[in-house]
mmCIF file of C-alpha atoms and ligand atoms in Angstrom:
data_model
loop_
_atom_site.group_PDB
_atom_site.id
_atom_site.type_symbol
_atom_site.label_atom_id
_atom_site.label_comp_id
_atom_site.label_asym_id
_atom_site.label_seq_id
_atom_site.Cartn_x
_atom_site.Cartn_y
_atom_site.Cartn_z
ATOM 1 C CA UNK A 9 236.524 4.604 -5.490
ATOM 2 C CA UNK A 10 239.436 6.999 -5.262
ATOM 3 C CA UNK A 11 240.596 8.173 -8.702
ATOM 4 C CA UNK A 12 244.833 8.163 -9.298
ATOM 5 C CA UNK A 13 246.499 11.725 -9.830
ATOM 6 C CA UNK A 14 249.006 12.861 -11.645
ATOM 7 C CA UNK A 15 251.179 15.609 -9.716
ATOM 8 C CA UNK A 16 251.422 19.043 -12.232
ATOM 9 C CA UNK A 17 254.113 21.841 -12.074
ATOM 10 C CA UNK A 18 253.070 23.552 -9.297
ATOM 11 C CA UNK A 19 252.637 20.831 -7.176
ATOM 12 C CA UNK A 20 248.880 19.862 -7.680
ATOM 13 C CA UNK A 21 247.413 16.684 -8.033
ATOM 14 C CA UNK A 22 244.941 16.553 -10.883
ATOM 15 C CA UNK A 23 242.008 13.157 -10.801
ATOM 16 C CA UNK A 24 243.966 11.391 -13.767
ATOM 17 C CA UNK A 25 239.632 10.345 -15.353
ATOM 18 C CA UNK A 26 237.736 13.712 -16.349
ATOM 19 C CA UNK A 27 234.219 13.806 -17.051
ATOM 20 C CA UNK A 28 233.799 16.675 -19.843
ATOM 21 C CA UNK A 29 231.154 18.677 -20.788
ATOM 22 C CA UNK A 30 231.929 19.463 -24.380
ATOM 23 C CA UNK A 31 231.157 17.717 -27.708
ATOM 24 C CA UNK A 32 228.083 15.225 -26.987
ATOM 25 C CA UNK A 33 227.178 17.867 -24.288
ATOM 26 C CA UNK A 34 228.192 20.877 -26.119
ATOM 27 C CA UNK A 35 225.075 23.697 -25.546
ATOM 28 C CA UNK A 36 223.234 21.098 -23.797
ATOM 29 C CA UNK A 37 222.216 21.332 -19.498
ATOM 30 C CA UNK A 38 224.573 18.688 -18.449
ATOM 31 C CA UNK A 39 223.262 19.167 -14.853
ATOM 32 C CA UNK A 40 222.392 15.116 -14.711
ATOM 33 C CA UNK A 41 225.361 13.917 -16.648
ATOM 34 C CA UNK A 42 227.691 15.850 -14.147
ATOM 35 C CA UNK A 43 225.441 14.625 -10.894
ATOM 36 C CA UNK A 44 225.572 11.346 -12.616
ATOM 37 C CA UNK A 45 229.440 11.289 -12.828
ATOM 38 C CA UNK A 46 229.922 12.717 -9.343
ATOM 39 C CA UNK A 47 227.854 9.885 -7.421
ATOM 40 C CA UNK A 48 229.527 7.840 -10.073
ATOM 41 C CA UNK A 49 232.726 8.611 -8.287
ATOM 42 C CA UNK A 50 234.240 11.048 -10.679
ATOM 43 C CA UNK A 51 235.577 14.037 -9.110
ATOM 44 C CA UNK A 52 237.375 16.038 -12.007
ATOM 45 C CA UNK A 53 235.212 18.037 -14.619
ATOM 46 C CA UNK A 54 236.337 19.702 -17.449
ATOM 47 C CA UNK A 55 234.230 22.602 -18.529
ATOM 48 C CA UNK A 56 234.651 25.487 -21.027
ATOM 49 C CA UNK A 57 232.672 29.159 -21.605
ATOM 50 C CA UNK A 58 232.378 27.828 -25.146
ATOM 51 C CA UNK A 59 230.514 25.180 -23.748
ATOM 52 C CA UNK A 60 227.485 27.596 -22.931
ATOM 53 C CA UNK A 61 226.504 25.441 -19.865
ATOM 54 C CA UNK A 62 228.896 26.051 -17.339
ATOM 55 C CA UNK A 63 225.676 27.262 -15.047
ATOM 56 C CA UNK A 64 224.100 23.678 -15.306
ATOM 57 C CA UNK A 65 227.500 22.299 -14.584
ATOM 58 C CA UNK A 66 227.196 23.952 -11.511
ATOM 59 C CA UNK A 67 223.957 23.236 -11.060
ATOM 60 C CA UNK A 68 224.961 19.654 -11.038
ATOM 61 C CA UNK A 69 227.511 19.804 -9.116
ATOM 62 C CA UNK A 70 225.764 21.383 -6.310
ATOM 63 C CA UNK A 71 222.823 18.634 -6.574
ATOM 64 C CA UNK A 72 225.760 15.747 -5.685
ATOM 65 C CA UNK A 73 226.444 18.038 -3.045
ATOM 66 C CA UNK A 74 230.366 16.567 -2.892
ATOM 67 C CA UNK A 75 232.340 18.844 -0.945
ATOM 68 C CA UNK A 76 234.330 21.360 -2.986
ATOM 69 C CA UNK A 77 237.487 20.073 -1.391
ATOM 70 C CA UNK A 78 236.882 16.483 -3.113
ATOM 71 C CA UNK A 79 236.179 18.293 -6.680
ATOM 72 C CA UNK A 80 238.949 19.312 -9.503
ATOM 73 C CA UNK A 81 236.949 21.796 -11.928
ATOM 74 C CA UNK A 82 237.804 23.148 -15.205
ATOM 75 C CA UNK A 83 237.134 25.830 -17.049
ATOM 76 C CA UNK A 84 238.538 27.418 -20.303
ATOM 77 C CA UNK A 85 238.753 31.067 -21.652
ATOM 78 C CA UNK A 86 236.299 31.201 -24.520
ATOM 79 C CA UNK A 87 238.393 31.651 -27.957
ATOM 80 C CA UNK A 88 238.371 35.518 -28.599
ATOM 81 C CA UNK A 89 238.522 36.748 -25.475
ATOM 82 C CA UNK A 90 240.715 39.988 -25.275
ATOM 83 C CA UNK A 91 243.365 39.893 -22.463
ATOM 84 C CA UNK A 92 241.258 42.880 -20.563
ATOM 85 C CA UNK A 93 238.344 41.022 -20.390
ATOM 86 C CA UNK A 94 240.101 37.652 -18.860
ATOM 87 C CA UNK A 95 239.643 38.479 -15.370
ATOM 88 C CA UNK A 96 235.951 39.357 -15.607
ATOM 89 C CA UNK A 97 235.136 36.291 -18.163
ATOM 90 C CA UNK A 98 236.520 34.080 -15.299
ATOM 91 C CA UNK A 99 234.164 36.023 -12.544
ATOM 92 C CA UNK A 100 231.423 35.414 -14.902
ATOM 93 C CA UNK A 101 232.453 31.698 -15.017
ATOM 94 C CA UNK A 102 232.894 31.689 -11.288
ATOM 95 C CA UNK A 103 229.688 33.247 -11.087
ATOM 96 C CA UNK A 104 227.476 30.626 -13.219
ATOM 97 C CA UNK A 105 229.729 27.222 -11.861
ATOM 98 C CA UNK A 106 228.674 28.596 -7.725
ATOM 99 C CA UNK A 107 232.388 28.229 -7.172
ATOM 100 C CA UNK A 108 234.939 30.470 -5.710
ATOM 101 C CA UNK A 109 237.723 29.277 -7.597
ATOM 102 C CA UNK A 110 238.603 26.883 -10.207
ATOM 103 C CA UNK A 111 240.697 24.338 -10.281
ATOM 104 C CA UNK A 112 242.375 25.142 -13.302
ATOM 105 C CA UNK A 113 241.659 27.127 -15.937
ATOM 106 C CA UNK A 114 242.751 26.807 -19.862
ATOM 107 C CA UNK A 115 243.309 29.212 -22.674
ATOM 108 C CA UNK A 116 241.150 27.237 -24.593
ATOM 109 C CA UNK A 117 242.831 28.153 -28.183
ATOM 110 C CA UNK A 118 246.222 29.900 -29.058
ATOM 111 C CA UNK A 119 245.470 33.595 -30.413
ATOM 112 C CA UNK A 120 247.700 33.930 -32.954
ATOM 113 C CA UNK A 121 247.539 37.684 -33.361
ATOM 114 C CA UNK A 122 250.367 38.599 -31.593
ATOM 115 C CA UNK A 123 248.443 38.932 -28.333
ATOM 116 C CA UNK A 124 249.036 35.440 -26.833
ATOM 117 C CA UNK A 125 251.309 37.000 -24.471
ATOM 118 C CA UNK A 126 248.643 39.533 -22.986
ATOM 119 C CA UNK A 127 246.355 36.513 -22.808
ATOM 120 C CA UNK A 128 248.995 34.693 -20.433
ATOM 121 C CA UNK A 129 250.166 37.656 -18.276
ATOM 122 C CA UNK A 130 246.605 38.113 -17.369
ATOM 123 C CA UNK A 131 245.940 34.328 -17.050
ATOM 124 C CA UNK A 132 249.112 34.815 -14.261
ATOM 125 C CA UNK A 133 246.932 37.656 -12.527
ATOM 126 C CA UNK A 134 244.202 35.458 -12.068
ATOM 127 C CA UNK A 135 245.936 32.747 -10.470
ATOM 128 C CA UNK A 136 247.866 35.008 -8.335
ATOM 129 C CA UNK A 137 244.390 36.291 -7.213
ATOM 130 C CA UNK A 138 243.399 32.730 -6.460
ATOM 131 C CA UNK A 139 240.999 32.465 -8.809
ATOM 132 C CA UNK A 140 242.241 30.310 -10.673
ATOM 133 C CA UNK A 141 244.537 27.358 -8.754
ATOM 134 C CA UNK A 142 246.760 26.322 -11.776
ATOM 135 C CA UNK A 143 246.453 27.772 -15.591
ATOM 136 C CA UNK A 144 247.673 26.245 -18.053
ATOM 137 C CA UNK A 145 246.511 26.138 -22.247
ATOM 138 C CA UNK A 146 245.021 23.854 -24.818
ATOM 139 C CA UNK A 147 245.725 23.299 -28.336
ATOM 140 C CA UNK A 148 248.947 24.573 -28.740
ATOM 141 C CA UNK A 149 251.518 23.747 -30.380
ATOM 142 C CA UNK A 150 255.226 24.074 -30.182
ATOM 143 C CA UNK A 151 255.150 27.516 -31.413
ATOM 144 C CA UNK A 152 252.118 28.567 -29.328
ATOM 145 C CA UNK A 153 254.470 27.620 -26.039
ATOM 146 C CA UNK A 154 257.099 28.867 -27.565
ATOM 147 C CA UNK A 155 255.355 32.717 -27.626
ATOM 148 C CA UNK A 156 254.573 32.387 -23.685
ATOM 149 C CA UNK A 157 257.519 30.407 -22.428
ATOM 150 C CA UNK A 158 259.997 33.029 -22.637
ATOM 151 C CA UNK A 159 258.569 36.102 -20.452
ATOM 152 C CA UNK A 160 255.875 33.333 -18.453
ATOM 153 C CA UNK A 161 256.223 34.203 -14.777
ATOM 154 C CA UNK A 162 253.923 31.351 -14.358
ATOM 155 C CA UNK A 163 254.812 28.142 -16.841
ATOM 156 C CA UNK A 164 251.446 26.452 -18.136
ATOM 157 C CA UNK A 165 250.403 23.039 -16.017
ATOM 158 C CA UNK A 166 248.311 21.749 -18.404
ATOM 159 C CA UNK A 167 248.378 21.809 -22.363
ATOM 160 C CA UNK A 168 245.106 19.634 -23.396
ATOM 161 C CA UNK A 169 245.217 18.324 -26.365
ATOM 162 C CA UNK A 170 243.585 15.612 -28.976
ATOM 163 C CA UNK A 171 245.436 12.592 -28.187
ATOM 164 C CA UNK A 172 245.008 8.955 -29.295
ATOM 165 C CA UNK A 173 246.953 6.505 -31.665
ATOM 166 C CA UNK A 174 245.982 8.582 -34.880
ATOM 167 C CA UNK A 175 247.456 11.842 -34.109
ATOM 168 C CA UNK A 176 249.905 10.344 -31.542
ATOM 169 C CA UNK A 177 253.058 10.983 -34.256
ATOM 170 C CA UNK A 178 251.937 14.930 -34.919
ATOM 171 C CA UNK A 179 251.130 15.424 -31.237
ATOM 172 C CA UNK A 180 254.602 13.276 -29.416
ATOM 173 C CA UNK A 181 256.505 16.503 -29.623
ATOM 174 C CA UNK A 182 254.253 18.758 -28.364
ATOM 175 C CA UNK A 183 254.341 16.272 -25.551
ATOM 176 C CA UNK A 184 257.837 15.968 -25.148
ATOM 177 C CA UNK A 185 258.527 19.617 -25.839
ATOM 178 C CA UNK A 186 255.871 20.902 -22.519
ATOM 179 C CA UNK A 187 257.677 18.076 -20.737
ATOM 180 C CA UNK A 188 260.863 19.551 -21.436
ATOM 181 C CA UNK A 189 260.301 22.983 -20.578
ATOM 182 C CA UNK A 190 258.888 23.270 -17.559
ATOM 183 C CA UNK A 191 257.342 20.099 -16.848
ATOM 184 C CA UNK A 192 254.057 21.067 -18.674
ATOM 185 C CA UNK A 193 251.581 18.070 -18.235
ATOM 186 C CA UNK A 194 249.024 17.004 -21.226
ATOM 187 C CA UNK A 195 245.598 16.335 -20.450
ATOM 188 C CA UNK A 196 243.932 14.556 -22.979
ATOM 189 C CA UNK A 197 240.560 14.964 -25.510
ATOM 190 C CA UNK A 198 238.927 12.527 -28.173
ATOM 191 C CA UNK A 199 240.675 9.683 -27.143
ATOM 192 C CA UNK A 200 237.833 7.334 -27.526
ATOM 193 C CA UNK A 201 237.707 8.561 -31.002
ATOM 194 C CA UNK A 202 239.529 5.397 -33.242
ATOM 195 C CA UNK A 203 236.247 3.446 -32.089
ATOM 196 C CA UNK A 204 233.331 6.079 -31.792
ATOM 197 C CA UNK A 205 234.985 8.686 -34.685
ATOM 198 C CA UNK A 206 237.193 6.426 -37.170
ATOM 199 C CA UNK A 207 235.335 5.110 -40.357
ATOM 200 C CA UNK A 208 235.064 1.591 -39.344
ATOM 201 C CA UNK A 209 234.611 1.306 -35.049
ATOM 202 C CA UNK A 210 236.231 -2.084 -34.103
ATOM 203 C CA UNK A 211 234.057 -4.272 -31.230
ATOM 204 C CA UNK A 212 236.536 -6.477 -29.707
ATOM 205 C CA UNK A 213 235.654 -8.288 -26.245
ATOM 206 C CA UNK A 214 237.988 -6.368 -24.176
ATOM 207 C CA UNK A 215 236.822 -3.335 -23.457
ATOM 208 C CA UNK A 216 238.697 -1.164 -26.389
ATOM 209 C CA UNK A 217 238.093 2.199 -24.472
ATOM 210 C CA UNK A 218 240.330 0.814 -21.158
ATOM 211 C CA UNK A 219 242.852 -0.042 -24.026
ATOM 212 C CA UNK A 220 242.564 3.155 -25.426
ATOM 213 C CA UNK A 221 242.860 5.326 -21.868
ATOM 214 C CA UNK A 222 245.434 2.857 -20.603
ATOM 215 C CA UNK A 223 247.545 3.872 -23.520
ATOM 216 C CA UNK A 224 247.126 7.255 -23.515
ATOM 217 C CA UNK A 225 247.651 7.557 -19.504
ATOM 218 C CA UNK A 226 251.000 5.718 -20.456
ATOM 219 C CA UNK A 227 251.925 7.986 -22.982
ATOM 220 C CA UNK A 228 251.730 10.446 -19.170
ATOM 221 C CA UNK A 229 248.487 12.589 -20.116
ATOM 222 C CA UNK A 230 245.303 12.739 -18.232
ATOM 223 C CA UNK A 231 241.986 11.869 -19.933
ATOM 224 C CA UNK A 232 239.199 14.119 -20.080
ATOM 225 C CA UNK A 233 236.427 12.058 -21.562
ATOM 226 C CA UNK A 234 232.433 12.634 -21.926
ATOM 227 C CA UNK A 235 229.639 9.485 -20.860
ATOM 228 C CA UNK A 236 226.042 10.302 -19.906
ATOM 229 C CA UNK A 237 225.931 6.289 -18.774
ATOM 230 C CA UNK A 238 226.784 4.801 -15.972
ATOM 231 C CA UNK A 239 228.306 1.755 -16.746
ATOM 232 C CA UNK A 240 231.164 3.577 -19.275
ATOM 233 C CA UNK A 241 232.035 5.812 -16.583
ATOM 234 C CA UNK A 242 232.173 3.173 -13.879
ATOM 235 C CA UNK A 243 234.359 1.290 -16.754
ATOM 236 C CA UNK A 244 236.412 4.525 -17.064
ATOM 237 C CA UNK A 245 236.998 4.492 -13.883
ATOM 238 C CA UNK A 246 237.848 1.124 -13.564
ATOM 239 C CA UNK A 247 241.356 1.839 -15.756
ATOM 240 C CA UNK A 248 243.728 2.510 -13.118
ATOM 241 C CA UNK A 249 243.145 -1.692 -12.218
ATOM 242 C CA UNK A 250 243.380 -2.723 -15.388
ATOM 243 C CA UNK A 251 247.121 -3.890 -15.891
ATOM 244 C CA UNK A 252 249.628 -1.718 -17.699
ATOM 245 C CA UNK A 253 249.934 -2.685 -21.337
ATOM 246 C CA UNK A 254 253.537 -4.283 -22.439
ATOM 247 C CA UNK A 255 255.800 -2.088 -24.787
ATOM 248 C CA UNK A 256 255.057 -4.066 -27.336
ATOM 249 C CA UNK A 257 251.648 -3.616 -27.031
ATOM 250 C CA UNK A 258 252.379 0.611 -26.601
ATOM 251 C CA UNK A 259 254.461 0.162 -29.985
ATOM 252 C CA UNK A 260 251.679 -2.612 -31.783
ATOM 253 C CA UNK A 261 249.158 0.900 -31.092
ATOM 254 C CA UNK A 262 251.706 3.379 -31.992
ATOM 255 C CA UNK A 263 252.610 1.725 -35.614
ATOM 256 C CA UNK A 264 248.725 1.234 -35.977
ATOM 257 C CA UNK A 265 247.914 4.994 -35.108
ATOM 258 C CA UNK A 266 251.134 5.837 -37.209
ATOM 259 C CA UNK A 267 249.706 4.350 -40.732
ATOM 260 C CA UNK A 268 247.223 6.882 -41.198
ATOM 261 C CA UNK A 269 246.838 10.644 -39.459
ATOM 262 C CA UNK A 270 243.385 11.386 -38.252
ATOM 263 C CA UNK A 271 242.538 14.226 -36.223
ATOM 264 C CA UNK A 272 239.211 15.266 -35.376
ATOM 265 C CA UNK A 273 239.726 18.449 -33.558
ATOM 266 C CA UNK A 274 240.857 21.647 -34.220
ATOM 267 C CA UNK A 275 242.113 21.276 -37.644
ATOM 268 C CA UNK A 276 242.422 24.821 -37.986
ATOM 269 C CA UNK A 277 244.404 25.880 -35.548
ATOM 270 C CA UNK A 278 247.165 22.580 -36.142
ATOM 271 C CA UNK A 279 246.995 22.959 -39.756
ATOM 272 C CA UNK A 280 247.183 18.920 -40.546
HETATM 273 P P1 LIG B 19 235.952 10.866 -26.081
HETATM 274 O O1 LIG B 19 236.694 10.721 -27.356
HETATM 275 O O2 LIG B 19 236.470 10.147 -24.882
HETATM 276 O O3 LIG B 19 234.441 10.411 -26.428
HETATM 277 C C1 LIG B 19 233.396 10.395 -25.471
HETATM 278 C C2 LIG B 19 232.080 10.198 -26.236
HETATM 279 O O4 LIG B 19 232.091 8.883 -26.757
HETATM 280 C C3 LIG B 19 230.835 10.329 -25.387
HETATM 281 O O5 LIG B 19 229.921 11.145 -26.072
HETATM 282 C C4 LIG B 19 230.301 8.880 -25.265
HETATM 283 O O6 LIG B 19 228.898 8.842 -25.278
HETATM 284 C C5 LIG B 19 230.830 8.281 -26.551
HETATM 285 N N1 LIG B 19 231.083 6.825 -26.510
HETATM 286 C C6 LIG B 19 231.829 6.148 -25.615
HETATM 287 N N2 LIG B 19 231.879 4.830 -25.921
HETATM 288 C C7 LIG B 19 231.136 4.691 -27.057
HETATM 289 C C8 LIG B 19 230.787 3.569 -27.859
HETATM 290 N N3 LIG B 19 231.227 2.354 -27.566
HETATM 291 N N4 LIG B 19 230.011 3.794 -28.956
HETATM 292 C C9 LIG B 19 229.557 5.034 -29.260
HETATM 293 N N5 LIG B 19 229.852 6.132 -28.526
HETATM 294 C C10 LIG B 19 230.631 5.961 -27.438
HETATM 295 O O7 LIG B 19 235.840 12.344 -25.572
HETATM 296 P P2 LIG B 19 235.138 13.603 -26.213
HETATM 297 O O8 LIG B 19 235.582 13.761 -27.592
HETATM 298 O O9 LIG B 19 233.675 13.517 -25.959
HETATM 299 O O10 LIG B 19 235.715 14.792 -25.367
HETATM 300 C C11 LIG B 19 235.692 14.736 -23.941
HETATM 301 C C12 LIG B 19 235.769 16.101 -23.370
HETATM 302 O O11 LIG B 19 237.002 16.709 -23.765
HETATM 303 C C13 LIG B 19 234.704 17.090 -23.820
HETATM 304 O O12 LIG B 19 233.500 16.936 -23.123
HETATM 305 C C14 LIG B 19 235.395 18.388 -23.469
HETATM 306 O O13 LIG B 19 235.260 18.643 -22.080
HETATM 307 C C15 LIG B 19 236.853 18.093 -23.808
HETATM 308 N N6 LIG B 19 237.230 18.588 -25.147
HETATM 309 C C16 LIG B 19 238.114 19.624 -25.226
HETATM 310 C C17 LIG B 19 238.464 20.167 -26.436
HETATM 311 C C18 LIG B 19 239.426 21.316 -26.479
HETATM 312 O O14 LIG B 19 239.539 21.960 -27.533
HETATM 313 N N7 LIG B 19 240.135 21.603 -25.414
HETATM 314 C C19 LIG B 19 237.923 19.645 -27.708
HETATM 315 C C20 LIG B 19 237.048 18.512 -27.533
HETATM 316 C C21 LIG B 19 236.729 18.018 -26.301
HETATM 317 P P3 LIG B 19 227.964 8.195 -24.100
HETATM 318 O O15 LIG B 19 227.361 9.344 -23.375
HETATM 319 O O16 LIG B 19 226.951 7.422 -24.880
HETATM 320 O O17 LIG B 19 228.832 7.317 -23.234
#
């Protein structure tokens, strides 16, 4: 089954479904889950050096033995990392995922030290060394954009952020500003998290996590998501049939989402 992509900046398609190897598999060998996902039919993966298993994400890529060319892989610079040591934390990543490139890779968190714009100069060197196909950032906010944007050679492809009804009115113009500036694409985390994360989950017959994607790809981010079983990722794959939801139904979620802000991620760095 061939995946829909959405087209970035620089003229890239990205696999719109992303199989992640964070949270439940955060520290953990996700060598099966990622085979698992690949014969599945997923082709994009979204990894991180944070993670600390980028070498069994490798490892299970190269077990589906998919040919690179049919693959979209992520990584993301590990918070911390000084803009000298960029290039040689992505060799390192390179090194443990068996890859020659990636796909794209992600500032995983804004610095906010005054050194953002280091980070991003040598995030440009790296792509223009091919290293790295498209960069792009996660996690930031207006402001954090707005301390790259103005001296970026390269503008960001990707800003991933938490995204689903809950945090949809704090994160619309973040949204709205990348899309504005540049045509900066969101990519999407936690958005199963009203039913697996929210107090009180909600079992309806439909299946509330096609609802939940369906909205979110309509909202025009991609969805990087996390399943170590095969019939939720066949299901998450499955989204791109299911029909689009009405307006109303986009503004029955929104006004849901919009009576009480949850966010699950990153509190820290978006300070709500
Ligand atoms: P989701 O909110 O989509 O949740 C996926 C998780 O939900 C999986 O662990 C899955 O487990 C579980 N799940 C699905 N359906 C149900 C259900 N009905 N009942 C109970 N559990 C269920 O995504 P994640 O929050 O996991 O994040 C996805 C990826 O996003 C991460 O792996 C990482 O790559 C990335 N990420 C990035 C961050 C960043 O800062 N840039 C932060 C957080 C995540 P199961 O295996 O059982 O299907």
């Amino acid at each position: 089954m061939s995946v829909p992509t959405i087209k970035l900046n620089d003229g890239s398609e990205v696999p719109v479904i992303a199989i992640g190897t964070g949270t439940a598999l955060f520290g953990r060998d996700c060598a099966n889950a990622i085979q698992l996902a690949i014969e599945c039919g997923v082709t994009h993966l979204d990894g991180a050096q944070a993670y600390g298993n980028e070498a069994s994400l490798g490892a299970g890529i190269k077990a589906a033995g998919k040919p690179r060319s049919d693959l979209y892989v992520v990584t993301k610079l590990k918070p911390g990392t000084k803009a000298a040591d960029v290039k040689s934390s992505l060799v390192d990543s390179l090194n443990k995922l068996g890859l020659d490139f990636v796909d794209l890779f992600l500032i995983h968190t804004p610095s906010r030290d005054g050194t953002v714009q280091e980070i991003w100069q040598a995030m440009e060197a790296v792509h223009a060394e091919g290293l790295a196909k498209s960069i792009g950032v996660s996690n930031f906010t207006v402001d954090d954009l707005k301390a790259i944007l103005p001296r970026a050679k390269v503008i960001p492809s990707v800003n991933q952020l938490e995204i689903h009804p809950y945090v949809w009115k704090a994160v619309e113009p973040i949204v709205k500003y990348g899309r504005e500036n540049g045509g900066i694409t969101c990519s999407s985390f936690g958005g199963l998290s009203p039913l697996i994360r929210a107090p009180r989950r909600t079992r309806r017959p439909v299946t509330p996590a096609q609802v939940l994607f369906k909205w979110i790809l309509q909202k025009g981010a991609f969805v990087v998501t996390t399943s170590s079983k095969e019939a939720r990722i066949k299901e998450y794959l499955e989204v791109s049939h299911v029909p689009d939801l009405t307006a109303e139904e986009i503004q029955a979620i929104d006004n849901a989402g919009a009576k009480q802000h949850k966010r699950f991620f990153g509190k820290q760095i978006f300070g709500d």
